[in-house]
GROMACS .gro file of C-alpha atoms in nm:
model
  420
    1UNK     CA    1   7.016   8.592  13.258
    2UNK     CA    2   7.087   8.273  13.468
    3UNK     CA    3   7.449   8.344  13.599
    4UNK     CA    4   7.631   8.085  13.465
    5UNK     CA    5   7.989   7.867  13.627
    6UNK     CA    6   8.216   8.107  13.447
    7UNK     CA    7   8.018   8.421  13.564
    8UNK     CA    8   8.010   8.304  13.953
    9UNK     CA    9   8.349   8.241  13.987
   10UNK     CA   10   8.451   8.528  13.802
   11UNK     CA   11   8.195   8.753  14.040
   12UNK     CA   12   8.356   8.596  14.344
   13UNK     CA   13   8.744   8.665  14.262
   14UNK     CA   14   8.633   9.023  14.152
   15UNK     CA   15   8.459   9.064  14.531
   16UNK     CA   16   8.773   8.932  14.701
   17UNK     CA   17   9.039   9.196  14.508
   18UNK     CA   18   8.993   9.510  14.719
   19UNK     CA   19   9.076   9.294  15.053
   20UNK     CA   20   9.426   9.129  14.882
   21UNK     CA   21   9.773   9.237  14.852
   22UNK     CA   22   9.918   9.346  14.497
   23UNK     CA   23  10.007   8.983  14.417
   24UNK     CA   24   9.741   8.816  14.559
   25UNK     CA   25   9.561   9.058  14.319
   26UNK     CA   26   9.776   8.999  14.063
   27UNK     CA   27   9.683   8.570  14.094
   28UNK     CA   28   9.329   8.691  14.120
   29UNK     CA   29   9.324   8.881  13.797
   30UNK     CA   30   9.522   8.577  13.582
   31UNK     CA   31   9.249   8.344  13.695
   32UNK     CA   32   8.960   8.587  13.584
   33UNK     CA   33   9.126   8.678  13.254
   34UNK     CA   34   9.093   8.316  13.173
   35UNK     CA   35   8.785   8.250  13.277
   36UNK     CA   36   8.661   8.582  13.061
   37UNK     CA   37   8.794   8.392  12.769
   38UNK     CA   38   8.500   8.119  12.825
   39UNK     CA   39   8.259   8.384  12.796
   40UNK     CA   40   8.024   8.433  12.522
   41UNK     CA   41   7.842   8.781  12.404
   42UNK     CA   42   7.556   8.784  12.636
   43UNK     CA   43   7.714   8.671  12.898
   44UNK     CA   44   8.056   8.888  12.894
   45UNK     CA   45   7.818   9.185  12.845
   46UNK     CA   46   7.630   9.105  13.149
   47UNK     CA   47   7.956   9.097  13.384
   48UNK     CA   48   8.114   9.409  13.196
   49UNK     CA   49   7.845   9.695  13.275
   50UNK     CA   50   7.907  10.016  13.343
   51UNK     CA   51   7.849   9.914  13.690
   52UNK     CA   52   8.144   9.729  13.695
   53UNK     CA   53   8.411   9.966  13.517
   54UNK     CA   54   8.261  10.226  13.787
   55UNK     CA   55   8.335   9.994  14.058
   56UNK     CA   56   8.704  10.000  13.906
   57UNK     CA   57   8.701  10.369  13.877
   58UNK     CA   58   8.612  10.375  14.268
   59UNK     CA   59   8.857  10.097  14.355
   60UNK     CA   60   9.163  10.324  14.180
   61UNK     CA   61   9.026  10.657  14.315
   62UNK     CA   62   9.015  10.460  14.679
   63UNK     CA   63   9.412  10.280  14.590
   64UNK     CA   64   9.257   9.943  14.669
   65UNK     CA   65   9.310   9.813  14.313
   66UNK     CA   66   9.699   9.901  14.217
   67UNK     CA   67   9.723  10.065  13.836
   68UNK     CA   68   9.974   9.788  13.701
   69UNK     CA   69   9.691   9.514  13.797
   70UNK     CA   70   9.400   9.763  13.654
   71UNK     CA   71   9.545   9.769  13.337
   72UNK     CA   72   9.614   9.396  13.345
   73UNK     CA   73   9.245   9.330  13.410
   74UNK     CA   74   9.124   9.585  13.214
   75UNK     CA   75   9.368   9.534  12.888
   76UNK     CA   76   9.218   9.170  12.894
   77UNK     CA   77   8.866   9.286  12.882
   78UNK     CA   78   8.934   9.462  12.548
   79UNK     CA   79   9.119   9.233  12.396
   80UNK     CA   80   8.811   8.932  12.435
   81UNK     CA   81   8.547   9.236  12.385
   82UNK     CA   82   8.769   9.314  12.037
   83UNK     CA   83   8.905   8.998  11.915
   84UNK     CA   84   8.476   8.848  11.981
   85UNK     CA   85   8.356   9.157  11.804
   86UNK     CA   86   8.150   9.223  12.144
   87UNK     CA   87   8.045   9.568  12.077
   88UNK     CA   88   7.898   9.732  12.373
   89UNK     CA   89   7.889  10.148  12.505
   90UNK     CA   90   7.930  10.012  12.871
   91UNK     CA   91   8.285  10.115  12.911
   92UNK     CA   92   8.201  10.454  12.695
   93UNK     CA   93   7.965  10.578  12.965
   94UNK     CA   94   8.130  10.471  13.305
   95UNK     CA   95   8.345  10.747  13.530
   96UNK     CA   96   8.657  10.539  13.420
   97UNK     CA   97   8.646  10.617  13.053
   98UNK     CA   98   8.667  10.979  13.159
   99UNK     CA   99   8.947  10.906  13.426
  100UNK     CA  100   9.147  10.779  13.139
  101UNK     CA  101   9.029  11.017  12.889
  102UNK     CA  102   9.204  11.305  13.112
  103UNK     CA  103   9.524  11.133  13.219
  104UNK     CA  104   9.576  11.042  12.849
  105UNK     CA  105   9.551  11.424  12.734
  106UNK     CA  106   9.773  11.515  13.101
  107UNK     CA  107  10.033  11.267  12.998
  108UNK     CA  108  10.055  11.346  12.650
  109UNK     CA  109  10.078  11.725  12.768
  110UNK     CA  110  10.340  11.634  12.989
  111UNK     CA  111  10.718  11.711  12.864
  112UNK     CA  112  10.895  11.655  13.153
  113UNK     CA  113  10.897  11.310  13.345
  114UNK     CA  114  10.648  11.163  13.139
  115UNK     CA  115  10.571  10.801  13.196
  116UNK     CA  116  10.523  10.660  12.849
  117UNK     CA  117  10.496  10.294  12.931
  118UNK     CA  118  10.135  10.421  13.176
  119UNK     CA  119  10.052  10.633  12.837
  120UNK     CA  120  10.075  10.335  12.647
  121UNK     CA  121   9.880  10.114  12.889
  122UNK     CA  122   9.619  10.397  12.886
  123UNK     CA  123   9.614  10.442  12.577
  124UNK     CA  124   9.580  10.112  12.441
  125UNK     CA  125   9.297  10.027  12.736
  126UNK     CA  126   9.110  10.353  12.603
  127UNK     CA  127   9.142  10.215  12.265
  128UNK     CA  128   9.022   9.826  12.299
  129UNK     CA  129   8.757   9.939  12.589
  130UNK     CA  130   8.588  10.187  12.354
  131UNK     CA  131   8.490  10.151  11.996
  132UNK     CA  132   8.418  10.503  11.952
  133UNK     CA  133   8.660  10.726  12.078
  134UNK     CA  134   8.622  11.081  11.954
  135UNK     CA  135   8.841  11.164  11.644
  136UNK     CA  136   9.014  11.406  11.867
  137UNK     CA  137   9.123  11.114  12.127
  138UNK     CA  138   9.224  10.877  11.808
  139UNK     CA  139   9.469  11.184  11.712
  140UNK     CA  140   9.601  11.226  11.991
  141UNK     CA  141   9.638  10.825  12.107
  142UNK     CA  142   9.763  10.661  11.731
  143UNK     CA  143  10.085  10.799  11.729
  144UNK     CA  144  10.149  10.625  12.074
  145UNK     CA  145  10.047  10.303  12.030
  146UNK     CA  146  10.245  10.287  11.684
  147UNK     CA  147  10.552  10.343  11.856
  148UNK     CA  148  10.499  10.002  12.023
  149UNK     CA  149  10.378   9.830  11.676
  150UNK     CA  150  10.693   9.957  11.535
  151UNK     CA  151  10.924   9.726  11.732
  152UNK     CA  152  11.063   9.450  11.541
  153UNK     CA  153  11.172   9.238  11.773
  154UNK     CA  154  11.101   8.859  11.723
  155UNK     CA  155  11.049   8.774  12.097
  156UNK     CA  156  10.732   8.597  12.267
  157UNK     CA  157  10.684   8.915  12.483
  158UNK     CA  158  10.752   9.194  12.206
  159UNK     CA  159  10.526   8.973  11.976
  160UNK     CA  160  10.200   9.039  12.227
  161UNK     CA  161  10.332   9.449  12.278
  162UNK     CA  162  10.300   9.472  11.941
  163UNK     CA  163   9.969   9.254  11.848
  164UNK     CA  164   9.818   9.474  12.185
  165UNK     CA  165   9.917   9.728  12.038
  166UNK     CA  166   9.744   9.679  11.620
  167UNK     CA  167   9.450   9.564  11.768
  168UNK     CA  168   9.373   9.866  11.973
  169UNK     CA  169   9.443  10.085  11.672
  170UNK     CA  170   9.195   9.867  11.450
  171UNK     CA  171   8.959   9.967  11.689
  172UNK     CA  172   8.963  10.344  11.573
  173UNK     CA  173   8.610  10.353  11.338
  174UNK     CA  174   8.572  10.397  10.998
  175UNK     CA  175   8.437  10.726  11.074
  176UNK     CA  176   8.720  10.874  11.263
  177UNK     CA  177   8.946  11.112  10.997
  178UNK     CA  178   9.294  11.106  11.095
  179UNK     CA  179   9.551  11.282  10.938
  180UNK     CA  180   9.756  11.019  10.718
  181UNK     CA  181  10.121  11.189  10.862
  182UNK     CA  182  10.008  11.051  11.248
  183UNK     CA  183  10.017  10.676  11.031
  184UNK     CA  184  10.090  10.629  10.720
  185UNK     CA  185  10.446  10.532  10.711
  186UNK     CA  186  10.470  10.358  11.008
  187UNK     CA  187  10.198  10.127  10.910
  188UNK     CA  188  10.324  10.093  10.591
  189UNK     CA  189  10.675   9.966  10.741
  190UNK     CA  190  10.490   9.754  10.957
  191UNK     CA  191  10.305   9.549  10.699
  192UNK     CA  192  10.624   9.579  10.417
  193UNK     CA  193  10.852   9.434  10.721
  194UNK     CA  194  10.610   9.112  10.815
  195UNK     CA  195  10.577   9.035  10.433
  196UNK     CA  196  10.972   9.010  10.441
  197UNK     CA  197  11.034   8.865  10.787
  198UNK     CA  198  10.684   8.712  10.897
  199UNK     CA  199  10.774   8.876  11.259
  200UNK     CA  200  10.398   8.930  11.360
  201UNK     CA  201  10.139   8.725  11.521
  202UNK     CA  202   9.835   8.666  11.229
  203UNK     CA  203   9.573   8.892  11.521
  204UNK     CA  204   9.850   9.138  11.459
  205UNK     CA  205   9.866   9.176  11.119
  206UNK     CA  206   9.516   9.149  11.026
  207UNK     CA  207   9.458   9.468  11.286
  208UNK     CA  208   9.720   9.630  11.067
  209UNK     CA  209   9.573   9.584  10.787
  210UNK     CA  210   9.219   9.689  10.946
  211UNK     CA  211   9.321   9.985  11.075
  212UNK     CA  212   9.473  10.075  10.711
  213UNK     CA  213   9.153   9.961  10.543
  214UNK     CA  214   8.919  10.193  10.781
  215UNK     CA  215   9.137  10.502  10.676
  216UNK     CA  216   9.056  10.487  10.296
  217UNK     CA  217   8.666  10.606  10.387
  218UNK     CA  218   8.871  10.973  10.458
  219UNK     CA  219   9.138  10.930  10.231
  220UNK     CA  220   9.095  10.830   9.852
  221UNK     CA  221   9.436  10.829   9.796
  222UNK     CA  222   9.517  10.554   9.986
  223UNK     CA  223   9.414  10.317   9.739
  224UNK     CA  224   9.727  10.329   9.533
  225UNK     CA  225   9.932  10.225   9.858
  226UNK     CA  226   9.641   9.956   9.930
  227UNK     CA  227   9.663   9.788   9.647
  228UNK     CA  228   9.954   9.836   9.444
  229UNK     CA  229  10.230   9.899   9.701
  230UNK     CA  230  10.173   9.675   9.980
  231UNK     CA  231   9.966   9.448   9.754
  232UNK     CA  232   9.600   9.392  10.005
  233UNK     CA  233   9.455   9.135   9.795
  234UNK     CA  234   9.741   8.903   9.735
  235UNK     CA  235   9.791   8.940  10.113
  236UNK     CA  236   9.459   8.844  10.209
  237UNK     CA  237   9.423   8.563  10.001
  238UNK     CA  238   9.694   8.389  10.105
  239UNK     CA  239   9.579   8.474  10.494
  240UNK     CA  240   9.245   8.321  10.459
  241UNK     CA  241   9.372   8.009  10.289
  242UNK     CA  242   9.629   7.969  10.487
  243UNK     CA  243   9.392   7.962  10.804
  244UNK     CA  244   9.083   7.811  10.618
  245UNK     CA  245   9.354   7.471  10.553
  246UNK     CA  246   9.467   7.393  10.881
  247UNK     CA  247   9.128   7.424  11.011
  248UNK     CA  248   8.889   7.157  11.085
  249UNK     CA  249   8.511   7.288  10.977
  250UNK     CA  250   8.370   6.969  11.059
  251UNK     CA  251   8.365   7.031  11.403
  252UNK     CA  252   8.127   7.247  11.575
  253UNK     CA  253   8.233   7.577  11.758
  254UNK     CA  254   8.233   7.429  12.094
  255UNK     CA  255   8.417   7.116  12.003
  256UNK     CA  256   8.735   7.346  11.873
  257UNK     CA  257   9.027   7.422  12.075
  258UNK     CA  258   9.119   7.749  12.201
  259UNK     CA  259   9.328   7.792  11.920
  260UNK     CA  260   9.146   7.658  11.648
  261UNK     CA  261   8.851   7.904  11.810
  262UNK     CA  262   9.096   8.204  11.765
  263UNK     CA  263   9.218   8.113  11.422
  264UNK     CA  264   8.787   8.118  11.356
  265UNK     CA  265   8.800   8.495  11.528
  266UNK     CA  266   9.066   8.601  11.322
  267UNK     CA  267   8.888   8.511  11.009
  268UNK     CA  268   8.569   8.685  11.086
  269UNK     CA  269   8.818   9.022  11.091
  270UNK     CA  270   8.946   8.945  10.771
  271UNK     CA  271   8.617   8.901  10.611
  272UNK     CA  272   8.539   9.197  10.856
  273UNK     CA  273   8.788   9.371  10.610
  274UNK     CA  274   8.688   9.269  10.304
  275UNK     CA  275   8.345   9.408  10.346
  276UNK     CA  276   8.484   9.754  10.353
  277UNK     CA  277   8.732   9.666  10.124
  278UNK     CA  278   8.500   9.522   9.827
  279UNK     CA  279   8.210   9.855   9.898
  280UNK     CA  280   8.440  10.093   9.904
  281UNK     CA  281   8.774  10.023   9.623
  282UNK     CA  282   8.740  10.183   9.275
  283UNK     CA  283   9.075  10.050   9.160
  284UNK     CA  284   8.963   9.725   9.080
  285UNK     CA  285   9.150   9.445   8.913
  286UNK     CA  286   9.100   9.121   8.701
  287UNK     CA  287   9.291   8.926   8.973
  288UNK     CA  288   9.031   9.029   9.222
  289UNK     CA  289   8.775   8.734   9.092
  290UNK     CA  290   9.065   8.522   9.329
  291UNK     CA  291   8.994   8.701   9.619
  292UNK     CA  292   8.594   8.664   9.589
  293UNK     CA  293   8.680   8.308   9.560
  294UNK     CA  294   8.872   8.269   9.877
  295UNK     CA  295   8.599   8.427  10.028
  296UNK     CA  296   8.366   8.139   9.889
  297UNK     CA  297   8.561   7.841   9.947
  298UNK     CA  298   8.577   7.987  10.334
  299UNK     CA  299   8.171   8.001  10.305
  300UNK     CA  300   8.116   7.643  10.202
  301UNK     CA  301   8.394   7.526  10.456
  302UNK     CA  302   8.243   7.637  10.752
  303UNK     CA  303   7.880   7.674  10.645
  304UNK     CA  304   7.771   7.326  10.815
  305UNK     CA  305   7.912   7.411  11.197
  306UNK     CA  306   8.013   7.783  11.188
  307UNK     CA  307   7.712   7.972  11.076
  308UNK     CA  308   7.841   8.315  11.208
  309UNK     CA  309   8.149   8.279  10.931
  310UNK     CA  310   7.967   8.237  10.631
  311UNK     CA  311   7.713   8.476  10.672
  312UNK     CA  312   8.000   8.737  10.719
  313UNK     CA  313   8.082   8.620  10.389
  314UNK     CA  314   7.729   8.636  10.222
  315UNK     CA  315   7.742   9.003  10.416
  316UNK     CA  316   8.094   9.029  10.193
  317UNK     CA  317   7.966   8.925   9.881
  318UNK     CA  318   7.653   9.155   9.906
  319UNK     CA  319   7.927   9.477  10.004
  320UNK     CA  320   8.109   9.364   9.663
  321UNK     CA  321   7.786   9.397   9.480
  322UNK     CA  322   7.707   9.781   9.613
  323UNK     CA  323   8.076   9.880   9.479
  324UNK     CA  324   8.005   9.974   9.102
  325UNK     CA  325   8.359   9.864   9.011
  326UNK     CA  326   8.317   9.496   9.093
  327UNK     CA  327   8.210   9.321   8.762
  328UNK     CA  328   7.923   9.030   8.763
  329UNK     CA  329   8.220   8.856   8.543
  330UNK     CA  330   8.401   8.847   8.894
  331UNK     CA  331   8.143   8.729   9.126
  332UNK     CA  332   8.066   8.460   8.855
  333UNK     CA  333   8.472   8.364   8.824
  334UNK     CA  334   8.483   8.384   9.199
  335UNK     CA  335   8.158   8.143   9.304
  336UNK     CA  336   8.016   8.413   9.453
  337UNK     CA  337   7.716   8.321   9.263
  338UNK     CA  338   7.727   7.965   9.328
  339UNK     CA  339   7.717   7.996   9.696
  340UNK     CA  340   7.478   8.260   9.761
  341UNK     CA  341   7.262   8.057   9.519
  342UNK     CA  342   7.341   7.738   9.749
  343UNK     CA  343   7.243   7.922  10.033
  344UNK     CA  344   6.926   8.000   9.921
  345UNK     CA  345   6.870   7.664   9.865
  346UNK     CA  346   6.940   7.557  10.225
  347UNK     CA  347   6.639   7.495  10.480
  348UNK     CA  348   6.819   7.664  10.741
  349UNK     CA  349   6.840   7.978  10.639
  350UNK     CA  350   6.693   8.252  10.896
  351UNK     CA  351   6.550   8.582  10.786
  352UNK     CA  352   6.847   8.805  10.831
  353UNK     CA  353   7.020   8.555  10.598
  354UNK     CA  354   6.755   8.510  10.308
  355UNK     CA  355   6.769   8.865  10.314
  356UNK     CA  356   7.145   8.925  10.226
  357UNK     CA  357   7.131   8.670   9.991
  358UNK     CA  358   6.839   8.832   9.800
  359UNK     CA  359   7.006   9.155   9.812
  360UNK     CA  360   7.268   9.020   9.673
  361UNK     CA  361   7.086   8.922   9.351
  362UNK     CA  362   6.910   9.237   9.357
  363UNK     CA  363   7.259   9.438   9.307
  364UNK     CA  364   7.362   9.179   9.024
  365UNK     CA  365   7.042   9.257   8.900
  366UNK     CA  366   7.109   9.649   8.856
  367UNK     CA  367   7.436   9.580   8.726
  368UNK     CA  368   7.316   9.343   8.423
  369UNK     CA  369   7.042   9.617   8.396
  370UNK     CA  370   7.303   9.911   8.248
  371UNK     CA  371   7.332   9.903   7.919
  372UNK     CA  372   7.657  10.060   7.737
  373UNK     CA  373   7.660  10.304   7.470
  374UNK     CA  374   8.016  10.079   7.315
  375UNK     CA  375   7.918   9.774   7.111
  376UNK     CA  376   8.159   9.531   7.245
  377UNK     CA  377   8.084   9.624   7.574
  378UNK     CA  378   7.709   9.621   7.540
  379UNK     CA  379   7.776   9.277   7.365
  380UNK     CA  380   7.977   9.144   7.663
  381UNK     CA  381   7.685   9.254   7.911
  382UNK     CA  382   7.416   9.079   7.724
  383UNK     CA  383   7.626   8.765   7.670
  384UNK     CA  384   7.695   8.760   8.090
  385UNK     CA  385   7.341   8.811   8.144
  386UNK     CA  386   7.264   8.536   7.965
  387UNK     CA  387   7.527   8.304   8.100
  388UNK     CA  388   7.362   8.433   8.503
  389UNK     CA  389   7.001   8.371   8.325
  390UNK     CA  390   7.102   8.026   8.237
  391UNK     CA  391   7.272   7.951   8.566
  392UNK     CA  392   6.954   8.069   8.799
  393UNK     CA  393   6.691   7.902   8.586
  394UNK     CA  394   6.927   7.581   8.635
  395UNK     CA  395   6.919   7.647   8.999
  396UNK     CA  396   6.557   7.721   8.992
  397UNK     CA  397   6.615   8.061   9.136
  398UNK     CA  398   6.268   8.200   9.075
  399UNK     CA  399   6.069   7.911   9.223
  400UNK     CA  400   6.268   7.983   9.551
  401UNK     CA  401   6.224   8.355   9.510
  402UNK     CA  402   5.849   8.337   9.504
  403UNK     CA  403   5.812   8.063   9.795
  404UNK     CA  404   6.028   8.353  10.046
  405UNK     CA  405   5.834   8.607   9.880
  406UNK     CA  406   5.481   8.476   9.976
  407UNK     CA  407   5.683   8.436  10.354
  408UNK     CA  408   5.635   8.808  10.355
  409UNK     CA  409   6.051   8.772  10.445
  410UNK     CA  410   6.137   9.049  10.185
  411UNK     CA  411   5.979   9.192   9.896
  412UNK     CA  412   6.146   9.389   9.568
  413UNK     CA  413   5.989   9.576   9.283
  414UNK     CA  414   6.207   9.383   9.050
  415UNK     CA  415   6.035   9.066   9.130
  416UNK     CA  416   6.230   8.783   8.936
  417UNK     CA  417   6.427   9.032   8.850
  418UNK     CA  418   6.718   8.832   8.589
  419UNK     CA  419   6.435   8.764   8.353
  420UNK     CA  420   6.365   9.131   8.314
   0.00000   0.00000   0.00000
């Protein structure tokens, strides 16, 4: 890759730290965090190797990088890397990841003289650096970092402690069991307390609500508190309408300010967490047709200049469709239909795309496909068949299918499936 303005400068500043004092270091690092915020994904991953962190870990083991400008470099990296969704294992594999690992665990041991603002700084470095700690590391780091998200107060400096501090913890995976004592009520304070006092920054309290989300793969019974005690869906809906109306979608991704750009990142979480959140629920609702339909007015907003946003809600909409619960009476209430049918219809559409879409169908397909042994029910199905039937023969669904079919793009026993 052609090193590029951001990449040179930022090379050059990195080159000069070892020879400068603590503050000149300190300068240094402020001018590189902002320049890492210009980055994009192929470019950010080409600076951040595991080279680099490894030059860290040598410039710490050699005391020619000071720890409280480390951890300001290297708390900036993971917060770009997780905000951007910039997954990468460089960080994972380097000699510093294991540096931290062990003075995490020798810290936490520690009873006496224990330095818990380093812990935290560890800690949350560990946690935005690397996307998959070990569910041993997540144990033993959570509890931590939640005693920073707990603090309430409503000042510019607590405000970025504490959104730090939620997005590092929505960083632990899906896959990572935790025992719901290390979380449950703090999180659950966290999130009751900004519904009544609106105290957190929006990054903040979508990586609560992230990090809650990820925990229900372990823990089934976590979907009462989801969605009938601190109320998920009502909560996201209002979020992504809230950002979807201040936001212009007519302008193209590198025409939008740095906020504007951040309110776009912030989004992508949310819809981030309502992929998990629409595969993986069983206590579904009615109301929950308003929540697919957020999701679709956010698609057709930013569908013209933000193509990354609404395919992560075509990826939503097909998640909703694998979840048995979710009724094709809610997808049709909620547009989903509509705009994975418009999508199709677009001349833009790449592979990846055409492929969601279809699978899509193919889930509503299986789902008008079970019949029910009670009348009314079986009544109900046939009559919403026939109401999908009449919508993708209007849209002239099957001539589209069959043109990407003979593409070779994706093929399905099922065929045109809706007229089976």
């Amino acid at each position: 890759m052609q090193e590029t303005c951001n990449t040179k400068k930022f090379n050059e500043l990195f080159s000069k730290l070892s020879n400068s004092s603590a503050d000149e270091q300190r300068e240094k690092i402020e001018e590189m965090n902002e320049l890492m915020e210009e980055m994009g994904e192929e470019e950010f991953k080409s600076v951040f190797t595991k080279e680099w962190f490894n030059e860290i870990d040598k410039m710490i083991e050699e005391k020619t990088l000071s720890w409280e400008n480390a951890i300001l470099l290297l708390k900036h990296v993971g917060y770009c890397q997780t905000l951007k969704c910039f997954y990468d294992f460089a960080f994972k594999y380097s000699f510093l990841s294991d540096r931290f690992q062990e003075m995490i665990i020798e810290e936490k041991m520690m009873i006496e003289e224990k330095d818990e603002k380093l812990l935290v700084d560890l800690c949350e470095c560990y946690l935005l650096l690397n996307r998959w700690p070990s569910s041993e590391m997540s144990s033993i780091i959570a509890p931590c970092i939640l005693k920073v998200a707990l603090k309430k107060e409503e000042n510019e400096e607590t405000q970025k402690e504490v959104e730090m501090a939620l997005l590092a913890l929505s960083n632990i995976p899906t896959f990572d069991k935790l025992d719901k004592e290390l979380y449950l009520n703090e999180i659950k304070e966290i999130i009751k307390y900004q519904q009544e006092h609106h105290n957190l920054t929006r990054i903040a309290y979508q990586s609560a609500w992230e990090f809650l989300i990820k925990r229900f793969y372990w823990d089934k019974s976590l979907e009462e508190v989801i969605v009938n005690e601190v109320h998920f869906e009502r909560e996201a809906i209002r979020e992504l309408e809230e950002l979807a109306k201040w936001m212009n979608w007519k302008k193209k991704e590198e025409e939008m300010s740095k906020k504007e750009a951040k309110e776009v990142l912030i989004i992508g979480r949310w819809l981030h967490a309502l992929g998990i959140f629409f595969r993986l629920f069983r206590l579904w609702k009615e109301e929950f047709a308003e929540l697919i339909g957020s999701v679709a007015h956010v698609c057709r907003a930013a569908r013209e200049n933000n193509k990354e946003i609404s395919n992560w809600c075509i990826c939503s909409f097909r998640d909703a469709t694998e979840n048995g619960n979710v009724r094709v009476e809610d997808l049709l209430k909620g547009r989903a239909i509509d705009v994975v049918l418009e999508e199709i219809h677009r001349q833009t559409l790449n592979e990846g795309r055409t492929n969601e879409c279809f699978q899509f169908f193919m889930n509503v397909s299986r789902k008008l496909k079970q019949k029910n042994k009670d009348e009314r029910e079986e009544e109900e199905r046939k009559s919403m068949k026939k109401k999908v039937f009449e919508k993708m023969e209007e849209e002239g669904y099957e001539d589209i299918f069959i043109s990407f079919q003979k593409t070779n793009m994706f093929y399905f026993d099922d065929a045109v499936f809706i007229y089976l």
